PDB file of C-alpha atoms in Angstrom:
ATOM      1  CA  MET A1338     -35.594 -12.045 -40.729  1.00  0.00           C
ATOM      2  CA  ASN A1339     -37.416 -12.633 -37.431  1.00  0.00           C
ATOM      3  CA  LEU A1340     -36.075 -16.190 -37.319  1.00  0.00           C
ATOM      4  CA  ILE A1341     -32.522 -14.865 -37.711  1.00  0.00           C
ATOM      5  CA  ILE A1342     -33.038 -12.415 -34.846  1.00  0.00           C
ATOM      6  CA  LEU A1343     -34.592 -15.139 -32.681  1.00  0.00           C
ATOM      7  CA  ALA A1344     -31.730 -17.495 -33.417  1.00  0.00           C
ATOM      8  CA  SER A1345     -29.206 -14.794 -32.563  1.00  0.00           C
ATOM      9  CA  VAL A1346     -30.971 -14.094 -29.268  1.00  0.00           C
ATOM     10  CA  LEU A1347     -31.016 -17.797 -28.389  1.00  0.00           C
ATOM     11  CA  VAL A1348     -27.321 -18.140 -29.190  1.00  0.00           C
ATOM     12  CA  PHE A1349     -26.555 -15.088 -27.065  1.00  0.00           C
ATOM     13  CA  ILE A1350     -28.551 -16.528 -24.152  1.00  0.00           C
ATOM     14  CA  LEU A1351     -26.745 -19.858 -24.422  1.00  0.00           C
ATOM     15  CA  ILE A1352     -23.348 -18.167 -24.482  1.00  0.00           C
ATOM     16  CA  LEU A1353     -24.309 -15.967 -21.534  1.00  0.00           C
ATOM     17  CA  ARG A1354     -25.464 -18.972 -19.512  1.00  0.00           C
ATOM     18  CA  PHE A1355     -22.209 -20.766 -20.315  1.00  0.00           C
ATOM     19  CA  PHE A1356     -20.069 -17.908 -18.985  1.00  0.00           C
ATOM     20  CA  ILE A1357     -22.269 -17.445 -15.918  1.00  0.00           C
ATOM     21  CA  LYS A1358     -21.915 -21.116 -15.030  1.00  0.00           C
ATOM     22  CA  LYS A1359     -18.181 -20.958 -15.701  1.00  0.00           C
ATOM     23  CA  ASN A1360     -17.761 -17.908 -13.444  1.00  0.00           C
ATOM     24  CA  ASP A1361     -19.908 -19.489 -10.734  1.00  0.00           C
ATOM     25  CA  LYS A1362     -17.741 -22.595 -10.833  1.00  0.00           C
ATOM     26  CA  GLU A1363     -14.530 -20.572 -10.651  1.00  0.00           C
ATOM     27  CA  MET A1364     -15.891 -18.488  -7.753  1.00  0.00           C
ATOM     28  CA  THR A1365     -16.923 -21.650  -5.929  1.00  0.00           C
ATOM     29  CA  GLN A1366     -13.473 -23.155  -6.381  1.00  0.00           C
ATOM     30  CA  THR A1367     -11.824 -19.929  -5.232  1.00  0.00           C
ATOM     31  CA  MET A1368     -14.032 -19.721  -2.160  1.00  0.00           C
ATOM     32  CA  ARG A1369     -13.434 -23.388  -1.342  1.00  0.00           C
ATOM     33  CA  GLY A1370      -9.686 -22.866  -1.632  1.00  0.00           C
ATOM     34  CA  PHE A1371      -9.841 -19.823   0.636  1.00  0.00           C
ATOM     35  CA  LEU A1372     -11.911 -21.614   3.272  1.00  0.00           C
ATOM     36  CA  GLU A1373      -9.571 -24.624   3.226  1.00  0.00           C
ATOM     37  CA  LYS A1374      -6.539 -22.356   3.668  1.00  0.00           C
ATOM     38  CA  GLU A1375      -8.278 -20.365   6.421  1.00  0.00           C
ATOM     39  CA  GLN A1376      -9.155 -23.565   8.264  1.00  0.00           C
ATOM     40  CA  ALA A1377      -5.591 -24.854   7.954  1.00  0.00           C
ATOM     41  CA  ALA A1378      -4.204 -21.488   9.103  1.00  0.00           C
ATOM     42  CA  ASN A1379      -6.310 -21.614  12.266  1.00  0.00           C
ATOM     43  CA  PHE A1380      -4.345 -24.684  13.387  1.00  0.00           C
ATOM     44  CA  VAL A1381      -0.851 -23.331  12.697  1.00  0.00           C
ATOM     45  CA  ARG A1382       1.159 -23.104  15.891  1.00  0.00           C
ATOM     46  CA  LYS A1383       2.718 -19.880  17.111  1.00  0.00           C
ATOM     47  CA  LYS A1384       6.036 -19.190  15.402  1.00  0.00           C
ATOM     48  CA  PRO A1385       8.962 -16.847  16.187  1.00  0.00           C
ATOM     49  CA  LEU A1386       8.743 -13.350  14.720  1.00  0.00           C
ATOM     50  CA  ASP A1387      12.493 -12.707  14.552  1.00  0.00           C
ATOM     51  CA  ASP A1388      12.626 -12.786  10.753  1.00  0.00           C
ATOM     52  CA  LEU A1389      10.005 -10.076  10.175  1.00  0.00           C
ATOM     53  CA  PRO A1390      11.124  -7.057   8.078  1.00  0.00           C
ATOM     54  CA  TYR A1391      10.912  -4.527  10.889  1.00  0.00           C
ATOM     55  CA  VAL A1392      10.931  -0.850   9.947  1.00  0.00           C
ATOM     56  CA  THR A1393      13.517   1.355  11.648  1.00  0.00           C
ATOM     57  CA  ILE A1394      12.978   5.101  11.925  1.00  0.00           C
ATOM     58  CA  PRO A1395      16.223   6.939  11.047  1.00  0.00           C
ATOM     59  CA  ASP A1396      17.763   9.607  13.267  1.00  0.00           C
ATOM     60  CA  PHE A1397      17.299  12.401  10.739  1.00  0.00           C
ATOM     61  CA  ILE A1398      13.527  11.989  11.098  1.00  0.00           C
ATOM     62  CA  LEU A1399      13.638  11.827  14.892  1.00  0.00           C
ATOM     63  CA  THR A1400      15.831  14.908  15.259  1.00  0.00           C
ATOM     64  CA  MET A1401      13.882  17.216  12.942  1.00  0.00           C
ATOM     65  CA  THR A1402      12.263  20.234  14.581  1.00  0.00           C
ATOM     66  CA  LEU A1403       9.820  22.919  13.481  1.00  0.00           C
ATOM     67  CA  PRO A1404       8.882  25.370  16.239  1.00  0.00           C
ATOM     68  CA  ASP A1405       5.354  26.725  16.621  1.00  0.00           C
ATOM     69  CA  ASP A1406       3.712  24.269  14.223  1.00  0.00           C
ATOM     70  CA  PRO A1407       1.079  22.131  15.998  1.00  0.00           C
ATOM     71  CA  ASP A1408       0.610  19.770  13.033  1.00  0.00           C
ATOM     72  CA  PHE A1409       4.338  19.070  12.884  1.00  0.00           C
ATOM     73  CA  ALA A1410       4.429  18.644  16.660  1.00  0.00           C
ATOM     74  CA  GLU A1411       1.626  16.052  16.533  1.00  0.00           C
ATOM     75  CA  ALA A1412       3.307  14.140  13.711  1.00  0.00           C
ATOM     76  CA  LYS A1413       6.635  14.240  15.564  1.00  0.00           C
ATOM     77  CA  ARG A1414       4.976  13.067  18.785  1.00  0.00           C
ATOM     78  CA  MET A1415       3.512  10.029  17.030  1.00  0.00           C
ATOM     79  CA  ILE A1416       6.769   9.170  15.270  1.00  0.00           C
ATOM     80  CA  THR A1417       8.715   9.504  18.530  1.00  0.00           C
ATOM     81  CA  HIS A1418       6.243   7.116  20.152  1.00  0.00           C
ATOM     82  CA  LEU A1419       6.494   4.653  17.262  1.00  0.00           C
ATOM     83  CA  LYS A1420      10.305   4.418  17.425  1.00  0.00           C
ATOM     84  CA  ASP A1421       9.933   2.260  20.547  1.00  0.00           C
ATOM     85  CA  THR A1422       7.385  -0.080  18.956  1.00  0.00           C
ATOM     86  CA  LYS A1423       7.501  -2.880  16.399  1.00  0.00           C
ATOM     87  CA  ILE A1424       6.634  -1.659  12.896  1.00  0.00           C
ATOM     88  CA  VAL A1425       6.064  -3.949   9.913  1.00  0.00           C
ATOM     89  CA  ASN A1426       4.647  -3.331   6.455  1.00  0.00           C
ATOM     90  CA  PHE A1427       2.085  -6.061   5.733  1.00  0.00           C
ATOM     91  CA  THR A1428       0.554  -4.363   2.680  1.00  0.00           C
ATOM     92  CA  GLY A1429      -0.921  -6.978   0.362  1.00  0.00           C
ATOM     93  CA  VAL A1430      -0.747  -9.762   2.983  1.00  0.00           C
ATOM     94  CA  SER A1431      -4.069 -11.118   4.234  1.00  0.00           C
ATOM     95  CA  ASN A1432      -4.794 -12.161   7.817  1.00  0.00           C
ATOM     96  CA  THR A1433      -5.129 -15.713   6.584  1.00  0.00           C
ATOM     97  CA  ASP A1434      -1.604 -15.596   5.148  1.00  0.00           C
ATOM     98  CA  LEU A1435      -0.278 -14.096   8.369  1.00  0.00           C
ATOM     99  CA  LYS A1436      -1.869 -16.857  10.444  1.00  0.00           C
ATOM    100  CA  TYR A1437      -0.548 -19.475   8.035  1.00  0.00           C
ATOM    101  CA  ARG A1438       3.009 -18.103   8.223  1.00  0.00           C
ATOM    102  CA  TYR A1439       3.263 -17.154  11.884  1.00  0.00           C
ATOM    103  CA  GLY A1440       0.438 -18.915  13.702  1.00  0.00           C
ATOM    104  CA  THR A1441      -3.035 -17.869  14.785  1.00  0.00           C
ATOM    105  CA  ALA A1442      -1.837 -16.826  18.246  1.00  0.00           C
ATOM    106  CA  ASN A1443       0.315 -14.088  16.677  1.00  0.00           C
ATOM    107  CA  ILE A1444      -2.433 -12.422  14.638  1.00  0.00           C
ATOM    108  CA  GLY A1445      -3.193  -9.811  17.313  1.00  0.00           C
ATOM    109  CA  VAL A1446       0.382  -8.610  17.693  1.00  0.00           C
ATOM    110  CA  LEU A1447       0.941  -8.704  13.915  1.00  0.00           C
ATOM    111  CA  SER A1448      -2.109  -6.515  13.386  1.00  0.00           C
ATOM    112  CA  GLU A1449      -0.636  -4.090  15.926  1.00  0.00           C
ATOM    113  CA  TYR A1450       2.653  -3.980  13.992  1.00  0.00           C
ATOM    114  CA  ASP A1451       0.722  -3.248  10.809  1.00  0.00           C
ATOM    115  CA  GLN A1452      -1.285  -0.470  12.470  1.00  0.00           C
ATOM    116  CA  ASN A1453       1.970   1.081  13.696  1.00  0.00           C
ATOM    117  CA  TYR A1454       3.172   1.124  10.109  1.00  0.00           C
ATOM    118  CA  LEU A1455       0.018   2.898   8.904  1.00  0.00           C
ATOM    119  CA  HIS A1456       0.350   5.475  11.703  1.00  0.00           C
ATOM    120  CA  LEU A1457       3.953   6.045  10.649  1.00  0.00           C
ATOM    121  CA  LEU A1458       3.021   6.664   7.006  1.00  0.00           C
ATOM    122  CA  ARG A1459       0.335   9.188   7.929  1.00  0.00           C
ATOM    123  CA  SER A1460       2.662  10.962  10.355  1.00  0.00           C
ATOM    124  CA  LEU A1461       5.474  11.128   7.808  1.00  0.00           C
ATOM    125  CA  HIS A1462       3.175  12.695   5.265  1.00  0.00           C
ATOM    126  CA  GLY A1463       1.963  15.243   7.798  1.00  0.00           C
ATOM    127  CA  MET A1464       5.516  16.070   8.812  1.00  0.00           C
ATOM    128  CA  GLY A1465       6.473  16.597   5.173  1.00  0.00           C
ATOM    129  CA  LYS A1466       3.510  18.934   4.586  1.00  0.00           C
ATOM    130  CA  SER A1467       4.476  21.088   7.552  1.00  0.00           C
ATOM    131  CA  LEU A1468       8.098  21.268   6.451  1.00  0.00           C
ATOM    132  CA  LEU A1469       7.107  22.225   2.917  1.00  0.00           C
ATOM    133  CA  SER A1470       4.750  24.932   4.172  1.00  0.00           C
ATOM    134  CA  ALA A1471       7.624  26.320   6.238  1.00  0.00           C
ATOM    135  CA  GLY A1472       9.809  26.584   3.137  1.00  0.00           C
ATOM    136  CA  ARG A1473      11.979  23.611   4.029  1.00  0.00           C
ATOM    137  CA  LYS A1474      11.546  21.781   0.750  1.00  0.00           C
ATOM    138  CA  ASP A1475      14.717  19.702   1.033  1.00  0.00           C
ATOM    139  CA  ASP A1476      13.687  18.357   4.430  1.00  0.00           C
ATOM    140  CA  ALA A1477      10.181  17.590   3.172  1.00  0.00           C
ATOM    141  CA  LYS A1478      11.704  15.728   0.233  1.00  0.00           C
ATOM    142  CA  LYS A1479      13.887  13.628   2.550  1.00  0.00           C
ATOM    143  CA  VAL A1480      10.901  12.693   4.710  1.00  0.00           C
ATOM    144  CA  TRP A1481       8.750  11.675   1.752  1.00  0.00           C
ATOM    145  CA  GLU A1482      11.610   9.786   0.097  1.00  0.00           C
ATOM    146  CA  TYR A1483      11.993   7.793   3.291  1.00  0.00           C
ATOM    147  CA  ALA A1484       8.246   7.053   3.266  1.00  0.00           C
ATOM    148  CA  VAL A1485       8.512   5.723  -0.298  1.00  0.00           C
ATOM    149  CA  GLU A1486      11.605   3.730   0.660  1.00  0.00           C
ATOM    150  CA  ILE A1487       9.678   1.825   3.335  1.00  0.00           C
ATOM    151  CA  GLY A1488       6.857   1.039   0.914  1.00  0.00           C
ATOM    152  CA  SER A1489       4.288   3.791   1.383  1.00  0.00           C
ATOM    153  CA  ASP A1490       1.233   3.443  -0.845  1.00  0.00           C
ATOM    154  CA  MET A1491      -0.225   6.864   0.000  1.00  0.00           C
ATOM    155  CA  MET A1492      -1.195   8.699  -3.182  1.00  0.00           C
ATOM    156  CA  SER A1493      -0.660  12.072  -1.495  1.00  0.00           C
ATOM    157  CA  THR A1494       2.938  11.266  -0.591  1.00  0.00           C
ATOM    158  CA  TYR A1495       3.817  10.254  -4.157  1.00  0.00           C
ATOM    159  CA  LEU A1496       2.163  13.324  -5.666  1.00  0.00           C
ATOM    160  CA  SER A1497       3.798  15.692  -3.176  1.00  0.00           C
ATOM    161  CA  LEU A1498       7.239  14.206  -3.783  1.00  0.00           C
ATOM    162  CA  ALA A1499       6.735  14.222  -7.555  1.00  0.00           C
ATOM    163  CA  GLU A1500       5.759  17.890  -7.376  1.00  0.00           C
ATOM    164  CA  ILE A1501       9.103  18.673  -5.763  1.00  0.00           C
ATOM    165  CA  TYR A1502      10.962  16.709  -8.443  1.00  0.00           C
ATOM    166  CA  HIS A1503       8.960  18.576 -11.087  1.00  0.00           C
ATOM    167  CA  ASP A1504       9.846  21.958  -9.597  1.00  0.00           C
ATOM    168  CA  GLU A1505      13.507  20.945  -9.509  1.00  0.00           C
ATOM    169  CA  GLY A1506      13.396  19.892 -13.170  1.00  0.00           C
ATOM    170  CA  HIS A1507      14.017  16.176 -12.593  1.00  0.00           C
ATOM    171  CA  PRO A1508      11.479  14.187 -14.651  1.00  0.00           C
ATOM    172  CA  GLU A1509      13.727  11.129 -14.371  1.00  0.00           C
ATOM    173  CA  GLU A1510      13.086  11.120 -10.615  1.00  0.00           C
ATOM    174  CA  ILE A1511       9.354  11.093 -11.288  1.00  0.00           C
ATOM    175  CA  GLU A1512       9.821   8.146 -13.652  1.00  0.00           C
ATOM    176  CA  GLU A1513      11.698   6.336 -10.885  1.00  0.00           C
ATOM    177  CA  LEU A1514       8.846   7.143  -8.536  1.00  0.00           C
ATOM    178  CA  ILE A1515       6.359   5.682 -11.009  1.00  0.00           C
ATOM    179  CA  PHE A1516       8.465   2.536 -11.272  1.00  0.00           C
ATOM    180  CA  LYS A1517       8.554   2.155  -7.479  1.00  0.00           C
ATOM    181  CA  ALA A1518       4.791   2.667  -7.290  1.00  0.00           C
ATOM    182  CA  SER A1519       4.267  -0.019  -9.948  1.00  0.00           C
ATOM    183  CA  LEU A1520       5.997  -2.556  -7.687  1.00  0.00           C
ATOM    184  CA  LEU A1521       3.750  -1.937  -4.695  1.00  0.00           C
ATOM    185  CA  PRO A1522       1.729  -5.003  -3.581  1.00  0.00           C
ATOM    186  CA  SER A1523      -1.222  -2.683  -3.038  1.00  0.00           C
ATOM    187  CA  ILE A1524      -4.564  -2.010  -4.698  1.00  0.00           C
ATOM    188  CA  THR A1525      -3.502   1.636  -5.013  1.00  0.00           C
ATOM    189  CA  SER A1526      -0.440   0.799  -7.120  1.00  0.00           C
ATOM    190  CA  LYS A1527      -2.084   1.283 -10.528  1.00  0.00           C
ATOM    191  CA  SER A1528      -3.993   4.392  -9.503  1.00  0.00           C
ATOM    192  CA  ILE A1529      -0.792   6.017  -8.222  1.00  0.00           C
ATOM    193  CA  THR A1530       1.129   5.303 -11.423  1.00  0.00           C
ATOM    194  CA  ARG A1531      -1.779   6.516 -13.595  1.00  0.00           C
ATOM    195  CA  LYS A1532      -2.138   9.712 -11.580  1.00  0.00           C
ATOM    196  CA  LEU A1533       1.590  10.476 -11.707  1.00  0.00           C
ATOM    197  CA  ARG A1534       1.738   9.982 -15.463  1.00  0.00           C
ATOM    198  CA  ALA A1535      -1.433  12.006 -16.087  1.00  0.00           C
ATOM    199  CA  THR A1536      -0.252  14.841 -13.858  1.00  0.00           C
ATOM    200  CA  PHE A1537       3.365  15.168 -14.930  1.00  0.00           C
ATOM    201  CA  PHE A1538       3.669  13.617 -18.397  1.00  0.00           C
ATOM    202  CA  SER A1539       0.312  14.202 -20.101  1.00  0.00           C
ATOM    203  CA  GLU A1540       1.656  17.143 -22.130  1.00  0.00           C
ATOM    204  CA  MET A1541       4.919  15.476 -23.133  1.00  0.00           C
TER     205      MET A1541
END
């Protein structure tokens, strides 16, 4: 009996060592590939940025007002500032990929475009919250739908919008929201879809 146990332990150790070596080899290859791409990207010349998918802020966002609400005013101030800047969604795109596509010299300005996009998403969510608190549900819905349209991956925006759809009795809109979230090139994609399903369809 002891020999059987010993043999089983030895087999387990051998199998474990095999998988550890295999994983180490795969990690080494992955790291080597990354370093080679990073090195190549550092020598890519500056390229034009005309073909970037720039985000445009629509007039209905820019013309919205909500008197005597400081949170709305701050969100509106930021969005008004951003309308005169370059905004690009680079979610899921690494700095190495950006350098490889557009040249190392552009990485600073591209990072700025990406930061503008993140500021826009946060401001849109804040604007929607203020509108909803003021009883303007339809306006809040429009703001959050626009945020989803431009690729937002903010969990809070999806949940807030889904809550409105739920209150309106439109589960099909929530399903569409889940589908859109599933297509996001973001690490939050799966968590958003899981949360939406657990929150709005767990009892169905």
